[in-house]
Amino acid sequence: MNTQWAKMMEAWADYQELPVASVFFKLGDRILVPMESPGDCGLTPERGVFTIHAHPCEEVTDEEAEEEERNTRAEVARWKNSQKKKRKKDRQEQIEFISEF
């Protein structure tokens, strides 16, 4: 019960002639992580048979990827701008503090 799920995932994908990255596997509501094992999920021989389901990964189009990239860049730009304002404010406070003496 300590063999990693990756071995099963790769064998199933190979049998189905699919890339491993095109599917994900679930045990009940839990998404399986390739580096985990059945033991990590609390499965034991005493618990008996369990069923794992394979699901296709959502395909991302180029448009969706580009939109996500634009959103990420905009978020980073906003963060950088807020950091720049914060540094400017901190410097101004330091100058005011020093000039008081």
mmCIF file with all atom_site columns, C-alpha atoms in Angstrom, residues 5-6 10 15 17 19 26 28 34 37 39 43-44 55 57-58 65 75 81 83 87 90-91:
data_model
loop_
_atom_site.group_PDB
_atom_site.id
_atom_site.type_symbol
_atom_site.label_atom_id
_atom_site.label_alt_id
_atom_site.label_comp_id
_atom_site.label_asym_id
_atom_site.label_entity_id
_atom_site.label_seq_id
_atom_site.pdbx_PDB_ins_code
_atom_site.Cartn_x
_atom_site.Cartn_y
_atom_site.Cartn_z
_atom_site.occupancy
_atom_site.B_iso_or_equiv
_atom_site.pdbx_formal_charge
_atom_site.auth_seq_id
_atom_site.auth_comp_id
_atom_site.auth_asym_id
_atom_site.auth_atom_id
_atom_site.pdbx_PDB_model_num
ATOM 1  C CA . TRP A 1 5  ? -0.139  6.598  -7.403  1.00 0.00 ? 5  TRP A CA 1
ATOM 2  C CA . ALA A 1 6  ? 2.125   7.804  -10.228 1.00 0.00 ? 6  ALA A CA 1
ATOM 3  C CA . GLU A 1 10 ? 1.210   6.240  -15.903 1.00 0.00 ? 10 GLU A CA 1
ATOM 4  C CA . TYR A 1 15 ? -2.968  1.721  -21.770 1.00 0.00 ? 15 TYR A CA 1
ATOM 5  C CA . GLU A 1 17 ? -2.815  5.944  -25.198 1.00 0.00 ? 17 GLU A CA 1
ATOM 6  C CA . PRO A 1 19 ? -0.696  11.693 -22.034 1.00 0.00 ? 19 PRO A CA 1
ATOM 7  C CA . LYS A 1 26 ? -10.176 10.874 -8.042  1.00 0.00 ? 26 LYS A CA 1
ATOM 8  C CA . GLY A 1 28 ? -14.294 9.617  -3.982  1.00 0.00 ? 28 GLY A CA 1
ATOM 9  C CA . PRO A 1 34 ? 1.014   11.210 -7.995  1.00 0.00 ? 34 PRO A CA 1
ATOM 10 C CA . SER A 1 37 ? 0.260   6.253  -2.090  1.00 0.00 ? 37 SER A CA 1
ATOM 11 C CA . GLY A 1 39 ? -1.545  4.283  2.464   1.00 0.00 ? 39 GLY A CA 1
ATOM 12 C CA . LEU A 1 43 ? -6.485  2.800  2.398   1.00 0.00 ? 43 LEU A CA 1
ATOM 13 C CA . THR A 1 44 ? -5.618  -0.611 3.802   1.00 0.00 ? 44 THR A CA 1
ATOM 14 C CA . HIS A 1 55 ? -11.361 12.527 -15.501 1.00 0.00 ? 55 HIS A CA 1
ATOM 15 C CA . CYS A 1 57 ? -8.385  17.821 -17.591 1.00 0.00 ? 57 CYS A CA 1
ATOM 16 C CA . GLU A 1 58 ? -10.036 20.997 -18.778 1.00 0.00 ? 58 GLU A CA 1
ATOM 17 C CA . ALA A 1 65 ? -4.230  31.454 -21.558 1.00 0.00 ? 65 ALA A CA 1
ATOM 18 C CA . GLU A 1 75 ? -2.163  42.222 -10.974 1.00 0.00 ? 75 GLU A CA 1
ATOM 19 C CA . ASN A 1 81 ? 2.748   50.271 -8.009  1.00 0.00 ? 81 ASN A CA 1
ATOM 20 C CA . GLN A 1 83 ? 4.963   48.774 -3.297  1.00 0.00 ? 83 GLN A CA 1
ATOM 21 C CA . ARG A 1 87 ? 8.479   52.790 -0.294  1.00 0.00 ? 87 ARG A CA 1
ATOM 22 C CA . ASP A 1 90 ? 8.338   55.198 4.078   1.00 0.00 ? 90 ASP A CA 1
ATOM 23 C CA . ARG A 1 91 ? 11.233  57.294 2.737   1.00 0.00 ? 91 ARG A CA 1
#
